[in-house]
Amino acid sequence: MSVPDRSGGDPSIGTASSGLDPASTRGLGVEIVVVLALSLGRSAVYSVLNLIEKLTRPEALSSQTTSMNSSITPDRPWLDLSYQLAQILFGVAPAALAVYLLLFRAGPMLWGRSPFAALGLDLRRPGFDLSRGAVLLAVIGIPGIGIYLGARALGLNTTIAAANLAENWWTIPVLVLAALEASLLEEIVIAGYFLIRLTQLGWSWWQMVLLSALIRGSYHLYQGVGQGIANFLMGLVFGLLFLRWKRVGPLIVVHLLLDVFSFVGYALLAPVVDWL
């Protein structure tokens, strides 16, 4: 992928001078910090602390397990379902906040469009979103499995138990909803909103993409160093593709598919295979 530098003026990537007065620049900067503090920035801090806690245990990192999507009250399925749905609802709330801010606190136009339109969160190009997402699934997913297994073998990663809900009629639907929550939150906030706001502030493309990828990698460190590296690399690809396509739709599609395969696949395969 050919990416011009900031001075090149190529609108296909879309870095720009902010054109904001100092007060507006500070306002957008504070807004970014607040959104991250309420969502993935907070997750990154806790993830780093969690990794430190795991690294300072007596047992090796590779002998530890990171459990995800766990039941809270497995003996009371109706209450467990209520907990799971509440977690999903509140988990996606920062993405809704980011969309609201781009819509009603827009700031400068980008690429001839409003910031909300620049997000590309619509159904006007479903074929584009689905086809690009499907291709990315193979490009990102297969190497990702290799990195995970390799990192485990090298002692750089925990074993990830991706689905630990008690068996109920609603287990698979809730895992799919959890995948949807993660894809909406991460791609709207860290790929869409974050890069749009930094573009409005006049950052260069490589600064934006690098910082976005660093944040993405850091909030996965609770799973181990290997997953942090894998998600950092994925963040670089996603950041460049968002600036190229100016649509968050394909990224949501591929992230959703990756997590559905991870969560549901683990729930179905873990009882019958020993390499997960």
CSV table of C-alpha atoms in Angstrom, one decimal:
chain,number,residue,atom,x,y,z
A,1,MET,CA,0.0,0.0,0.0
A,2,SER,CA,1.5,3.3,-1.1
A,3,VAL,CA,1.0,6.0,1.6
A,4,PRO,CA,2.1,9.6,0.9
A,5,ASP,CA,3.6,11.8,3.5
A,6,ARG,CA,1.7,14.7,5.0
A,7,SER,CA,3.0,17.2,2.6
A,8,GLY,CA,1.8,15.2,-0.4
A,9,GLY,CA,-1.8,16.3,-0.1
A,10,ASP,CA,-3.2,13.0,-1.4
A,11,PRO,CA,-6.9,13.0,-0.3
A,12,SER,CA,-7.0,9.2,-0.5
A,13,ILE,CA,-5.3,9.1,2.9
A,14,GLY,CA,-6.5,12.4,4.1
A,15,THR,CA,-4.2,14.0,6.7
A,16,ALA,CA,-4.9,17.6,7.0
A,17,SER,CA,-4.1,20.9,8.7
A,18,SER,CA,-6.6,21.3,11.5
A,19,GLY,CA,-7.7,24.8,10.8
A,20,LEU,CA,-8.8,25.1,14.4
A,21,ASP,CA,-8.1,27.9,16.8
A,22,PRO,CA,-6.2,26.9,20.0
A,23,ALA,CA,-9.3,26.7,22.1
A,24,SER,CA,-11.0,24.3,19.7
A,25,THR,CA,-7.8,22.3,19.5
A,26,ARG,CA,-7.7,21.9,23.2
A,27,GLY,CA,-11.4,21.1,23.3
A,28,LEU,CA,-11.0,18.2,20.8
A,29,GLY,CA,-7.9,17.0,22.7
A,30,VAL,CA,-9.8,16.9,26.0
A,31,GLU,CA,-12.7,15.1,24.3
A,32,ILE,CA,-10.4,12.4,22.9
A,33,VAL,CA,-8.8,11.8,26.4
A,34,VAL,CA,-12.3,11.6,28.0
A,35,VAL,CA,-13.6,9.1,25.4
A,36,LEU,CA,-10.5,7.0,25.8
A,37,ALA,CA,-10.6,7.2,29.6
A,38,LEU,CA,-14.2,5.9,29.5
A,39,SER,CA,-13.4,3.0,27.1
A,40,LEU,CA,-10.3,1.6,25.5
A,41,GLY,CA,-7.7,3.8,27.2
A,42,ARG,CA,-9.0,2.6,30.6
A,43,SER,CA,-8.9,-1.0,29.3
A,44,ALA,CA,-5.3,-0.4,28.2
A,45,VAL,CA,-4.2,0.7,31.6
A,46,TYR,CA,-5.9,-2.2,33.4
A,47,SER,CA,-4.5,-4.6,30.7
A,48,VAL,CA,-0.9,-3.5,31.4
A,49,LEU,CA,-1.4,-3.8,35.1
A,50,ASN,CA,-3.0,-7.3,34.6
A,51,LEU,CA,0.0,-8.4,32.5
A,52,ILE,CA,2.4,-7.2,35.3
A,53,GLU,CA,0.4,-9.1,37.8
A,54,LYS,CA,0.7,-12.3,35.7
A,55,LEU,CA,4.4,-11.8,35.0
A,56,THR,CA,5.1,-11.5,38.7
A,57,ARG,CA,3.3,-14.7,39.7
A,58,PRO,CA,5.4,-17.8,40.6
A,59,GLU,CA,4.2,-19.8,37.6
A,60,ALA,CA,5.3,-19.0,34.0
A,61,LEU,CA,3.0,-16.9,31.8
A,62,SER,CA,2.6,-19.8,29.4
A,63,SER,CA,1.1,-22.0,32.2
A,64,GLN,CA,-1.6,-19.5,33.0
A,65,THR,CA,-5.1,-19.2,31.5
A,66,THR,CA,-7.0,-16.0,30.6
A,67,SER,CA,-10.7,-16.6,30.8
A,68,MET,CA,-13.1,-14.5,28.7
A,69,ASN,CA,-16.9,-14.4,28.5
A,70,SER,CA,-17.4,-16.1,31.8
A,71,SER,CA,-20.7,-16.8,33.7
A,72,ILE,CA,-21.3,-14.7,36.7
A,73,THR,CA,-24.2,-16.7,38.3
A,74,PRO,CA,-24.1,-20.1,36.5
A,75,ASP,CA,-26.5,-21.6,39.0
A,76,ARG,CA,-29.2,-19.0,38.1
A,77,PRO,CA,-29.3,-18.9,34.3
A,78,TRP,CA,-31.9,-16.1,34.1
A,79,LEU,CA,-29.8,-13.8,36.3
A,80,ASP,CA,-26.6,-14.8,34.4
A,81,LEU,CA,-28.3,-13.8,31.1
A,82,SER,CA,-29.3,-10.5,32.6
A,83,TYR,CA,-25.7,-9.8,33.7
A,84,GLN,CA,-24.3,-10.8,30.2
A,85,LEU,CA,-26.8,-8.5,28.4
A,86,ALA,CA,-26.1,-5.6,30.8
A,87,GLN,CA,-22.3,-6.0,30.2
A,88,ILE,CA,-22.8,-6.0,26.5
A,89,LEU,CA,-25.2,-2.9,26.6
A,90,PHE,CA,-22.9,-0.8,28.7
A,91,GLY,CA,-19.8,-2.1,26.9
A,92,VAL,CA,-21.0,-0.6,23.6
A,93,ALA,CA,-22.0,2.7,25.2
A,94,PRO,CA,-18.7,4.5,24.5
A,95,ALA,CA,-19.1,3.7,20.8
A,96,ALA,CA,-22.5,5.4,20.9
A,97,LEU,CA,-20.9,8.4,22.6
A,98,ALA,CA,-18.2,8.6,19.9
A,99,VAL,CA,-20.9,8.5,17.2
A,100,TYR,CA,-22.9,11.2,19.0
A,101,LEU,CA,-19.8,13.5,19.3
A,102,LEU,CA,-19.0,13.1,15.6
A,103,LEU,CA,-22.6,13.9,14.7
A,104,PHE,CA,-23.4,16.8,17.1
A,105,ARG,CA,-19.9,18.1,17.9
A,106,ALA,CA,-18.5,17.7,14.5
A,107,GLY,CA,-15.6,20.0,14.1
A,108,PRO,CA,-13.9,20.6,10.7
A,109,MET,CA,-15.1,18.8,7.5
A,110,LEU,CA,-13.0,15.9,6.4
A,111,TRP,CA,-12.4,14.7,2.8
A,112,GLY,CA,-15.4,16.8,1.7
A,113,ARG,CA,-17.7,15.2,4.2
A,114,SER,CA,-18.9,15.7,7.8
A,115,PRO,CA,-17.0,13.8,10.4
A,116,PHE,CA,-20.0,11.5,11.0
A,117,ALA,CA,-20.2,10.8,7.2
A,118,ALA,CA,-16.4,10.2,7.2
A,119,LEU,CA,-16.9,7.4,9.8
A,120,GLY,CA,-18.6,5.3,7.1
A,121,LEU,CA,-21.0,3.7,9.6
A,122,ASP,CA,-23.9,3.2,7.2
A,123,LEU,CA,-25.5,0.6,5.0
A,124,ARG,CA,-25.0,2.4,1.7
A,125,ARG,CA,-22.2,0.0,0.5
A,126,PRO,CA,-23.0,-3.4,2.0
A,127,GLY,CA,-21.3,-5.3,-0.8
A,128,PHE,CA,-18.1,-3.4,-0.3
A,129,ASP,CA,-18.1,-3.8,3.5
A,130,LEU,CA,-18.9,-7.5,3.4
A,131,SER,CA,-16.4,-8.4,0.6
A,132,ARG,CA,-13.5,-6.5,2.1
A,133,GLY,CA,-14.3,-7.9,5.6
A,134,ALA,CA,-14.3,-11.4,4.2
A,135,VAL,CA,-10.9,-11.0,2.5
A,136,LEU,CA,-9.5,-9.4,5.7
A,137,LEU,CA,-10.7,-12.4,7.7
A,138,ALA,CA,-8.3,-14.6,5.9
A,139,VAL,CA,-5.5,-12.1,5.8
A,140,ILE,CA,-5.7,-11.3,9.5
A,141,GLY,CA,-7.2,-14.5,11.0
A,142,ILE,CA,-4.9,-17.2,9.7
A,143,PRO,CA,-1.6,-15.4,10.7
A,144,GLY,CA,-3.3,-14.4,14.0
A,145,ILE,CA,-3.8,-18.1,14.9
A,146,GLY,CA,-0.2,-18.8,14.1
A,147,ILE,CA,1.1,-15.9,16.2
A,148,TYR,CA,-1.0,-17.1,19.1
A,149,LEU,CA,0.2,-20.7,19.0
A,150,GLY,CA,3.8,-19.5,18.4
A,151,ALA,CA,3.7,-17.1,21.3
A,152,ARG,CA,2.3,-19.8,23.6
A,153,ALA,CA,5.1,-22.2,22.5
A,154,LEU,CA,7.7,-19.4,23.3
A,155,GLY,CA,6.1,-18.7,26.7
A,156,LEU,CA,5.0,-15.2,25.7
A,157,ASN,CA,1.3,-15.8,26.0
A,158,THR,CA,-1.3,-17.3,28.3
A,159,THR,CA,-3.8,-19.9,27.2
A,160,ILE,CA,-6.9,-18.0,26.1
A,161,ALA,CA,-10.2,-19.6,27.2
A,162,ALA,CA,-12.4,-17.5,24.9
A,163,ALA,CA,-15.8,-18.7,26.1
A,164,ASN,CA,-16.7,-19.9,29.6
A,165,LEU,CA,-20.5,-19.4,29.8
A,166,ALA,CA,-22.5,-22.2,31.4
A,167,GLU,CA,-24.5,-24.3,28.8
A,168,ASN,CA,-27.9,-22.6,28.2
A,169,TRP,CA,-30.2,-22.0,25.3
A,170,TRP,CA,-28.9,-18.5,25.1
A,171,THR,CA,-25.1,-19.3,25.3
A,172,ILE,CA,-24.3,-19.0,21.5
A,173,PRO,CA,-26.5,-15.9,20.9
A,174,VAL,CA,-24.8,-14.1,23.8
A,175,LEU,CA,-21.4,-15.0,22.5
A,176,VAL,CA,-22.4,-13.6,19.1
A,177,LEU,CA,-23.6,-10.4,20.8
A,178,ALA,CA,-20.4,-10.2,22.8
A,179,ALA,CA,-18.5,-10.4,19.5
A,180,LEU,CA,-20.7,-7.6,18.1
A,181,GLU,CA,-20.1,-5.4,21.1
A,182,ALA,CA,-16.3,-5.8,20.8
A,183,SER,CA,-16.3,-5.1,17.1
A,184,LEU,CA,-18.5,-2.0,17.4
A,185,LEU,CA,-16.6,-0.6,20.4
A,186,GLU,CA,-13.1,-1.1,19.1
A,187,GLU,CA,-13.6,-0.2,15.4
A,188,ILE,CA,-15.8,2.8,16.0
A,189,VAL,CA,-13.7,4.3,18.8
A,190,ILE,CA,-10.1,3.4,18.0
A,191,ALA,CA,-10.2,3.0,14.2
A,192,GLY,CA,-12.9,5.5,13.3
A,193,TYR,CA,-13.5,8.2,15.9
A,194,PHE,CA,-9.8,8.4,17.1
A,195,LEU,CA,-8.3,8.7,13.6
A,196,ILE,CA,-11.0,11.2,12.5
A,197,ARG,CA,-10.3,13.4,15.5
A,198,LEU,CA,-6.5,13.2,15.1
A,199,THR,CA,-6.9,14.1,11.4
A,200,GLN,CA,-8.9,17.1,12.4
A,201,LEU,CA,-6.1,18.1,14.7
A,202,GLY,CA,-3.6,17.9,11.8
A,203,TRP,CA,-1.7,14.8,12.8
A,204,SER,CA,0.3,13.0,10.1
A,205,TRP,CA,-0.9,9.7,8.9
A,206,TRP,CA,1.9,7.7,10.4
A,207,GLN,CA,1.6,9.3,13.8
A,208,MET,CA,-2.2,8.5,13.9
A,209,VAL,CA,-1.9,4.9,12.7
A,210,LEU,CA,1.1,4.2,15.1
A,211,LEU,CA,-0.7,5.6,18.2
A,212,SER,CA,-3.9,3.8,17.3
A,213,ALA,CA,-2.1,0.5,16.9
A,214,LEU,CA,-0.2,1.0,20.1
A,215,ILE,CA,-3.4,1.5,22.0
A,216,ARG,CA,-5.1,-1.5,20.4
A,217,GLY,CA,-2.1,-3.7,21.2
A,218,SER,CA,-1.9,-2.5,24.8
A,219,TYR,CA,-5.5,-3.3,25.7
A,220,HIS,CA,-4.9,-6.9,24.7
A,221,LEU,CA,-1.8,-7.3,26.8
A,222,TYR,CA,-3.8,-9.0,29.6
A,223,GLN,CA,-3.8,-12.1,27.3
A,224,GLY,CA,0.0,-12.0,27.0
A,225,VAL,CA,2.8,-10.3,25.1
A,226,GLY,CA,2.1,-12.3,21.9
A,227,GLN,CA,-1.5,-11.0,21.7
A,228,GLY,CA,-0.3,-7.5,22.3
A,229,ILE,CA,2.1,-7.8,19.4
A,230,ALA,CA,-0.5,-9.5,17.1
A,231,ASN,CA,-3.1,-6.8,17.8
A,232,PHE,CA,-0.6,-4.0,17.3
A,233,LEU,CA,0.1,-5.4,13.9
A,234,MET,CA,-3.6,-5.7,13.2
A,235,GLY,CA,-4.0,-2.1,14.3
A,236,LEU,CA,-1.5,-0.9,11.8
A,237,VAL,CA,-3.4,-2.6,9.0
A,238,PHE,CA,-6.8,-1.4,10.2
A,239,GLY,CA,-5.6,2.1,10.6
A,240,LEU,CA,-4.2,2.3,7.1
A,241,LEU,CA,-7.3,0.7,5.6
A,242,PHE,CA,-9.6,3.1,7.4
A,243,LEU,CA,-7.7,6.1,6.1
A,244,ARG,CA,-7.7,4.5,2.6
A,245,TRP,CA,-11.3,3.4,2.5
A,246,LYS,CA,-12.7,6.0,4.9
A,247,ARG,CA,-15.2,3.4,6.1
A,248,VAL,CA,-15.4,1.6,9.4
A,249,GLY,CA,-17.9,-0.9,8.0
A,250,PRO,CA,-15.4,-3.5,6.6
A,251,LEU,CA,-13.4,-3.3,9.9
A,252,ILE,CA,-16.5,-4.0,11.9
A,253,VAL,CA,-17.3,-7.0,9.7
A,254,VAL,CA,-13.9,-8.6,9.9
A,255,HIS,CA,-13.7,-8.0,13.7
A,256,LEU,CA,-17.1,-9.5,14.2
A,257,LEU,CA,-16.3,-12.6,12.2
A,258,LEU,CA,-13.0,-13.1,14.0
A,259,ASP,CA,-14.6,-12.8,17.4
A,260,VAL,CA,-17.6,-15.0,16.5
A,261,PHE,CA,-15.2,-17.7,15.3
A,262,SER,CA,-13.0,-17.3,18.4
A,263,PHE,CA,-15.9,-17.3,20.9
A,264,VAL,CA,-18.3,-19.7,19.4
A,265,GLY,CA,-15.6,-21.9,17.9
A,266,TYR,CA,-13.9,-22.2,21.3
A,267,ALA,CA,-17.2,-23.1,23.0
A,268,LEU,CA,-17.8,-25.9,20.5
A,269,LEU,CA,-14.2,-27.2,20.0
A,270,ALA,CA,-12.6,-26.8,23.5
A,271,PRO,CA,-14.4,-29.9,24.9
A,272,VAL,CA,-13.1,-32.1,22.0
A,273,VAL,CA,-9.6,-30.8,21.2
A,274,ASP,CA,-6.5,-30.2,23.3
A,275,TRP,CA,-4.6,-27.6,21.4
A,276,LEU,CA,-6.8,-24.6,22.1
